[in-house]
């Protein structure tokens, strides 16, 4: 279908004080109410004719103040406000009532950047709401700046990024991601009835249990059709998203930094900036919502240097050696993995001083002289001479009490005086809010990378926060740890990236414990899960790709009998699965026979021939994962001339391992050669009739490459 070109009018202001932000497929309209509030009027599928939008007016309901029933762009707690608010403030004179009035709206040169100003003038509080429209993606990013332009300090008790209002209605369906270590990001679907549904992390980090994204539909959308409203928060600390369905047909979603145990002192002249909340609308189901996000992430968010380049094939030592990595073993694995076609060799945990197991060493970032008597340099040189990049595992935000760092600086961790310091995985969290500690982390990583020609860093984080006491905090700032830690982490990563621009960074947190749009601006990709059983991780891949681009998910070929699930999966299936993202291998290949080597080599070679399409193309989730069915994924190049089709069967009988799948995203005018095999089929046929997939029964897989001409 030809794309409808609309006149580029991203932003329009009408006399009646109604403003609309229009992208190709979405309109976001707000206006000024008679009572002086900036309120949302509409968010959804694009409406070309704006003339009918009237200024917002709250509905009249008994026991409610009309002006408080508006869809306020940035609701603050004050007056008879009973819904979830974005802002709650305590002023210096102990007044806890915030009364925000509209000041002005201005727009930047591109007319897709809009700033609205609100203020509580009596107290010198100003709020700047930033709107950035990403036209080609139908996405709108909102964030807020809260400024103290008065003469007295004030305390922020809650400051969320944005509020999103759905069209009037109820029984909306919320799709979100929930999980745990080893089974991250599984799809959950709830019908929203009056009340609140809170998804959140209070753990100091994004967490394995919930992920800061939402998808809302009327209950009738599927992968290919139906309206879907969605949003993702760009924040790697504690967060919350609240979906509040009231009894007047209004669904509101607010989200941002979690206000649990949080408070922020705002002195005169200071400003608090929230993380962005990026939301969009798809009229073509969940699949198109995901593709908009994927394209946006690759086009705008991922660190620029490697955003559109393909990721190397990685070999990681962890599953082969666990903590027993040393120069000899590493060299042996490096030689074997380079023969398989790996392009980056990563030495995982266990390489540094005092690291025999998880109980010691974190914090002391120098090679263990027993394991690496010559330091890392000779190993790095050998790896480089085999044509591979050298990568290293680190966990910079952590310390083991059994380490030289902790012995010298026991006060560098979060803790409360006279309270137990709870260890998890025998480790404590370093207090990055403290400039001295943050400097140490930056310096030790800077030296490690700079001194050793390290071109790849796997940055891990293996516990959540507890006892978040900041002993040397400036008076009244203790509860700012929840944002200051994340800000400091972002700054360290940003600095490292600018000092070492050629280094790829993998984000890991016991697998997928810290994946979000904030982390995605600093890490080139993420470890998806510590679970390497592809049958399980298919479900995580489903959830992950709802919000995050497939190339940002490292998929790992692990051992044949999975340590976590006990399931045996063929080598071919394990490779086929891991090709649906950034391919990595982490398993003991030292005892492999010739057949295993040859198969793995062929698979890696094949992956290299399709990875451009997988990593930079569009994903269509044609059939979901199931333990009694066939999961099908299709990746299509942006110009639709190439595609890769994956199918994985988990069936009760061989007979049910056959299906016909209709493809998407191809060109009707092209014929596509399909490999393996010598068939050539037309795009129209493939999309309307479909292609037959014959799998051999349970636990079988197949990958087809399609080339159009
Ligand atoms: C957790 C990670 O997810 C694993 O891949 C591995 O790096 C271990 N940590 C090492 O301690």
Short mmCIF file of C-alpha atoms in Angstrom, two decimals, residues 224-503:
data_model
loop_
_atom_site.label_atom_id
_atom_site.label_comp_id
_atom_site.label_asym_id
_atom_site.label_seq_id
_atom_site.Cartn_x
_atom_site.Cartn_y
_atom_site.Cartn_z
CA UNK A 224 -1.33 -7.52 13.05
CA UNK A 225 -4.42 -5.47 13.78
CA UNK A 226 -6.16 -3.24 16.29
CA UNK A 227 -5.28 -0.02 18.10
CA UNK A 228 -2.46 -0.24 20.63
CA UNK A 229 -1.31 2.59 22.89
CA UNK A 230 2.09 1.95 24.38
CA UNK A 231 4.87 3.55 26.40
CA UNK A 232 8.36 2.91 27.75
CA UNK A 233 10.19 4.65 30.52
CA UNK A 234 13.87 5.48 29.99
CA UNK A 235 15.04 4.75 33.53
CA UNK A 236 17.28 2.09 35.09
CA UNK A 237 16.47 2.63 38.77
CA UNK A 238 13.39 2.06 40.89
CA UNK A 239 10.35 3.00 38.82
CA UNK A 240 6.60 2.73 38.76
CA UNK A 241 3.82 2.82 36.23
CA UNK A 242 0.28 3.14 37.55
CA UNK A 243 -2.70 2.37 35.35
CA UNK A 244 -5.71 3.93 37.00
CA UNK A 245 -9.20 3.18 35.71
CA UNK A 246 -11.71 5.45 37.37
CA UNK A 247 -15.45 4.95 37.57
CA UNK A 248 -16.05 7.66 34.96
CA UNK A 249 -14.64 5.80 31.93
CA UNK A 250 -11.20 7.32 32.25
CA UNK A 251 -7.99 5.31 32.05
CA UNK A 252 -4.81 7.18 32.96
CA UNK A 253 -1.28 5.87 33.03
CA UNK A 254 1.35 7.77 34.95
CA UNK A 255 4.93 6.71 35.42
CA UNK A 256 8.43 7.66 36.37
CA UNK A 257 10.95 7.34 39.17
CA UNK A 258 9.37 5.34 41.99
CA UNK A 259 8.38 7.65 44.82
CA UNK A 260 8.67 4.89 47.41
CA UNK A 261 11.20 6.01 50.08
CA UNK A 262 12.10 8.87 47.76
CA UNK A 263 12.36 12.55 48.45
CA UNK A 264 14.38 15.27 46.79
CA UNK A 265 15.45 18.59 48.20
CA UNK A 266 15.15 21.43 45.72
CA UNK A 267 17.07 24.49 46.79
CA UNK A 268 16.54 27.89 45.12
CA UNK A 269 17.97 27.79 41.61
CA UNK A 270 17.93 23.97 41.42
CA UNK A 271 16.09 21.83 38.90
CA UNK A 272 14.96 18.21 38.94
CA UNK A 273 14.71 16.59 35.53
CA UNK A 274 12.68 13.43 35.15
CA UNK A 275 13.63 10.61 32.80
CA UNK A 276 11.70 10.61 29.53
CA UNK A 277 8.57 8.55 29.09
CA UNK A 278 8.21 7.66 25.42
CA UNK A 279 4.82 6.64 24.14
CA UNK A 280 3.17 5.92 20.83
CA UNK A 281 0.20 4.60 19.01
CA UNK A 282 -0.15 1.78 16.50
CA UNK A 283 -3.30 1.18 14.50
CA UNK A 284 -1.89 -2.15 13.28
CA UNK A 285 -1.56 -4.17 16.43
CA UNK A 286 1.26 -5.13 18.74
CA UNK A 287 3.61 -6.09 15.92
CA UNK A 288 3.62 -2.60 14.45
CA UNK A 289 3.93 -1.04 17.93
CA UNK A 290 7.07 -3.12 18.48
CA UNK A 291 8.50 -2.28 15.07
CA UNK A 292 8.03 1.44 15.70
CA UNK A 293 9.97 1.08 18.95
CA UNK A 294 12.68 -1.08 17.35
CA UNK A 295 13.24 1.38 14.51
CA UNK A 296 13.27 4.29 16.92
CA UNK A 297 15.79 2.61 19.20
CA UNK A 298 18.16 1.80 16.35
CA UNK A 299 17.59 5.18 14.69
CA UNK A 300 17.72 7.39 17.76
CA UNK A 301 18.54 5.80 21.08
CA UNK A 302 21.28 3.20 20.86
CA UNK A 303 24.81 4.56 21.26
CA UNK A 304 25.44 6.07 17.82
CA UNK A 305 28.81 4.50 17.09
CA UNK A 306 27.46 0.97 16.66
CA UNK A 307 23.74 1.64 16.33
CA UNK A 308 23.34 0.43 12.79
CA UNK A 309 26.38 -1.80 12.48
CA UNK A 310 25.99 -5.53 12.95
CA UNK A 311 27.09 -7.03 16.24
CA UNK A 312 30.02 -9.48 16.29
CA UNK A 313 29.56 -13.18 17.01
CA UNK A 314 30.62 -13.63 20.61
CA UNK A 315 32.19 -16.45 22.55
CA UNK A 316 31.97 -16.08 26.34
CA UNK A 317 33.89 -18.26 28.80
CA UNK A 318 31.28 -18.38 31.59
CA UNK A 319 29.40 -21.60 30.86
CA UNK A 320 32.65 -23.36 29.94
CA UNK A 321 34.83 -22.51 32.94
CA UNK A 322 32.60 -20.70 35.47
CA UNK A 323 35.10 -19.12 37.92
CA UNK A 324 37.99 -21.37 36.88
CA UNK A 325 39.13 -19.30 33.97
CA UNK A 326 42.88 -18.86 33.56
CA UNK A 327 45.30 -18.01 30.78
CA UNK A 328 45.69 -21.59 29.58
CA UNK A 329 41.98 -22.39 29.51
CA UNK A 330 41.12 -19.04 27.98
CA UNK A 331 43.66 -19.53 25.21
CA UNK A 332 42.36 -22.99 24.49
CA UNK A 333 38.78 -21.73 24.24
CA UNK A 334 39.86 -18.73 22.18
CA UNK A 335 41.57 -20.95 19.60
CA UNK A 336 38.58 -23.25 19.31
CA UNK A 337 36.03 -20.46 19.17
CA UNK A 338 37.95 -18.57 16.51
CA UNK A 339 37.83 -21.74 14.40
CA UNK A 340 34.06 -21.65 14.76
CA UNK A 341 33.97 -18.10 13.46
CA UNK A 342 33.61 -16.11 16.71
CA UNK A 343 34.60 -12.46 16.30
CA UNK A 344 34.80 -11.42 19.93
CA UNK A 345 36.19 -13.46 22.80
CA UNK A 346 34.93 -12.48 26.24
CA UNK A 347 36.60 -13.57 29.47
CA UNK A 348 33.77 -13.68 31.97
CA UNK A 349 33.82 -13.69 35.77
CA UNK A 350 36.74 -15.23 37.65
CA UNK A 351 39.74 -13.44 36.08
CA UNK A 352 40.55 -10.94 38.84
CA UNK A 353 42.34 -11.06 42.14
CA UNK A 354 40.65 -12.99 44.92
CA UNK A 355 37.90 -14.34 42.67
CA UNK A 356 37.77 -18.07 43.27
CA UNK A 357 34.01 -18.09 43.61
CA UNK A 358 31.30 -15.51 44.20
CA UNK A 359 32.44 -14.75 47.75
CA UNK A 360 35.50 -12.62 47.02
CA UNK A 361 37.31 -10.18 44.79
CA UNK A 362 34.63 -7.78 43.53
CA UNK A 363 36.09 -4.30 43.68
CA UNK A 364 39.73 -5.29 43.04
CA UNK A 365 39.95 -4.96 39.27
CA UNK A 366 43.41 -6.39 38.65
CA UNK A 367 44.11 -9.79 37.07
CA UNK A 368 44.62 -12.66 39.48
CA UNK A 369 48.39 -13.31 39.36
CA UNK A 370 47.87 -17.03 39.87
CA UNK A 371 45.49 -17.37 36.94
CA UNK A 372 47.08 -14.76 34.71
CA UNK A 373 50.75 -14.65 35.74
CA UNK A 374 51.57 -12.36 32.82
CA UNK A 375 48.57 -10.10 33.23
CA UNK A 376 45.96 -9.89 30.49
CA UNK A 377 48.23 -8.47 27.77
CA UNK A 378 49.57 -11.72 26.28
CA UNK A 379 46.07 -13.22 26.15
CA UNK A 380 44.64 -10.09 24.55
CA UNK A 381 47.42 -10.15 21.95
CA UNK A 382 46.81 -13.80 21.13
CA UNK A 383 43.07 -13.24 20.84
CA UNK A 384 43.67 -10.25 18.57
CA UNK A 385 46.11 -12.25 16.46
CA UNK A 386 43.31 -14.78 15.89
CA UNK A 387 41.28 -11.93 14.42
CA UNK A 388 38.96 -11.50 17.41
CA UNK A 389 38.18 -8.57 19.67
CA UNK A 390 38.97 -9.13 23.33
CA UNK A 391 36.25 -8.58 25.89
CA UNK A 392 36.14 -8.64 29.68
CA UNK A 393 33.48 -9.13 32.36
CA UNK A 394 33.15 -6.59 35.18
CA UNK A 395 30.68 -5.78 37.92
CA UNK A 396 31.78 -2.25 38.84
CA UNK A 397 28.90 -1.20 41.11
CA UNK A 398 29.60 -4.01 43.57
CA UNK A 399 32.06 -5.07 46.21
CA UNK A 400 32.60 -8.30 48.16
CA UNK A 401 33.40 -7.74 51.83
CA UNK A 402 36.21 -10.20 51.08
CA UNK A 403 38.20 -7.75 48.95
CA UNK A 404 40.97 -5.24 49.42
CA UNK A 405 38.62 -2.44 48.42
CA UNK A 406 36.16 -3.22 51.18
CA UNK A 407 38.89 -3.72 53.77
CA UNK A 408 40.16 -0.23 52.95
CA UNK A 409 36.74 1.42 52.58
CA UNK A 410 33.97 -0.37 54.46
CA UNK A 411 32.03 2.89 54.45
CA UNK A 412 31.80 2.99 50.65
CA UNK A 413 28.68 0.81 50.51
CA UNK A 414 25.04 1.72 51.10
CA UNK A 415 24.24 0.95 54.72
CA UNK A 416 22.57 2.24 57.85
CA UNK A 417 24.57 2.59 61.06
CA UNK A 418 23.89 -0.14 63.63
CA UNK A 419 22.10 -2.24 61.05
CA UNK A 420 23.04 -5.41 59.29
CA UNK A 421 24.43 -4.98 55.78
CA UNK A 422 22.51 -7.66 53.93
CA UNK A 423 24.72 -9.52 51.53
CA UNK A 424 23.25 -11.02 48.40
CA UNK A 425 25.54 -13.28 46.37
CA UNK A 426 28.05 -12.30 49.09
CA UNK A 427 28.17 -8.74 47.82
CA UNK A 428 27.19 -5.18 48.72
CA UNK A 429 26.32 -2.20 46.53
CA UNK A 430 28.84 0.62 46.22
CA UNK A 431 27.44 4.03 46.98
CA UNK A 432 27.88 5.84 43.68
CA UNK A 433 26.18 8.93 45.12
CA UNK A 434 29.47 9.55 46.88
CA UNK A 435 31.77 11.32 44.43
CA UNK A 436 34.87 9.57 45.80
CA UNK A 437 33.35 6.15 45.18
CA UNK A 438 32.08 7.06 41.71
CA UNK A 439 35.56 8.39 40.86
CA UNK A 440 37.12 5.10 41.94
CA UNK A 441 34.74 3.11 39.75
CA UNK A 442 35.35 5.36 36.76
CA UNK A 443 39.12 5.33 37.23
CA UNK A 444 39.42 1.58 37.73
CA UNK A 445 37.32 0.85 34.62
CA UNK A 446 39.10 3.52 32.59
CA UNK A 447 42.49 2.00 33.43
CA UNK A 448 41.36 -1.56 32.88
CA UNK A 449 40.00 -0.77 29.41
CA UNK A 450 42.82 1.60 28.42
CA UNK A 451 45.71 -0.57 29.58
CA UNK A 452 44.58 -3.77 27.90
CA UNK A 453 43.20 -3.01 24.45
CA UNK A 454 39.79 -4.11 25.61
CA UNK A 455 37.20 -3.70 22.88
CA UNK A 456 34.20 -5.23 24.63
CA UNK A 457 32.94 -4.84 28.18
CA UNK A 458 30.29 -7.05 29.75
CA UNK A 459 28.95 -4.88 32.59
CA UNK A 460 27.11 -7.03 35.10
CA UNK A 461 25.06 -6.29 38.24
CA UNK A 462 24.09 -9.23 40.39
CA UNK A 463 22.01 -7.99 43.27
CA UNK A 464 19.33 -5.45 44.14
CA UNK A 465 19.64 -2.66 46.71
CA UNK A 466 18.94 -3.02 50.43
CA UNK A 467 19.53 -0.72 53.43
CA UNK A 468 19.97 2.27 51.08
CA UNK A 469 21.68 4.53 53.63
CA UNK A 470 24.04 7.23 52.38
CA UNK A 471 26.09 8.13 55.42
CA UNK A 472 27.92 11.11 54.01
CA UNK A 473 24.87 12.62 52.32
CA UNK A 474 24.53 16.39 52.53
CA UNK A 475 21.89 17.19 55.12
CA UNK A 476 18.39 16.35 53.92
CA UNK A 477 19.51 14.51 50.78
CA UNK A 478 19.66 10.88 52.03
CA UNK A 479 16.59 9.78 50.15
CA UNK A 480 17.94 10.97 46.83
CA UNK A 481 19.99 7.79 46.49
CA UNK A 482 17.33 6.28 44.22
CA UNK A 483 18.06 8.82 41.50
CA UNK A 484 21.61 9.83 42.30
CA UNK A 485 22.90 6.27 41.96
CA UNK A 486 21.41 5.92 38.49
CA UNK A 487 22.58 9.38 37.43
CA UNK A 488 26.11 8.55 38.61
CA UNK A 489 26.04 5.21 36.80
CA UNK A 490 24.88 6.90 33.59
CA UNK A 491 27.64 9.47 33.93
CA UNK A 492 30.33 6.83 34.45
CA UNK A 493 29.12 4.91 31.41
CA UNK A 494 28.85 8.07 29.29
CA UNK A 495 32.38 9.07 30.22
CA UNK A 496 33.80 5.64 29.56
CA UNK A 497 32.10 5.55 26.21
CA UNK A 498 33.45 8.93 25.20
CA UNK A 499 36.98 8.03 26.37
CA UNK A 500 36.86 4.62 24.66
CA UNK A 501 34.61 5.13 21.66
CA UNK A 502 35.61 1.87 19.98
CA UNK A 503 34.42 -0.32 22.85
#
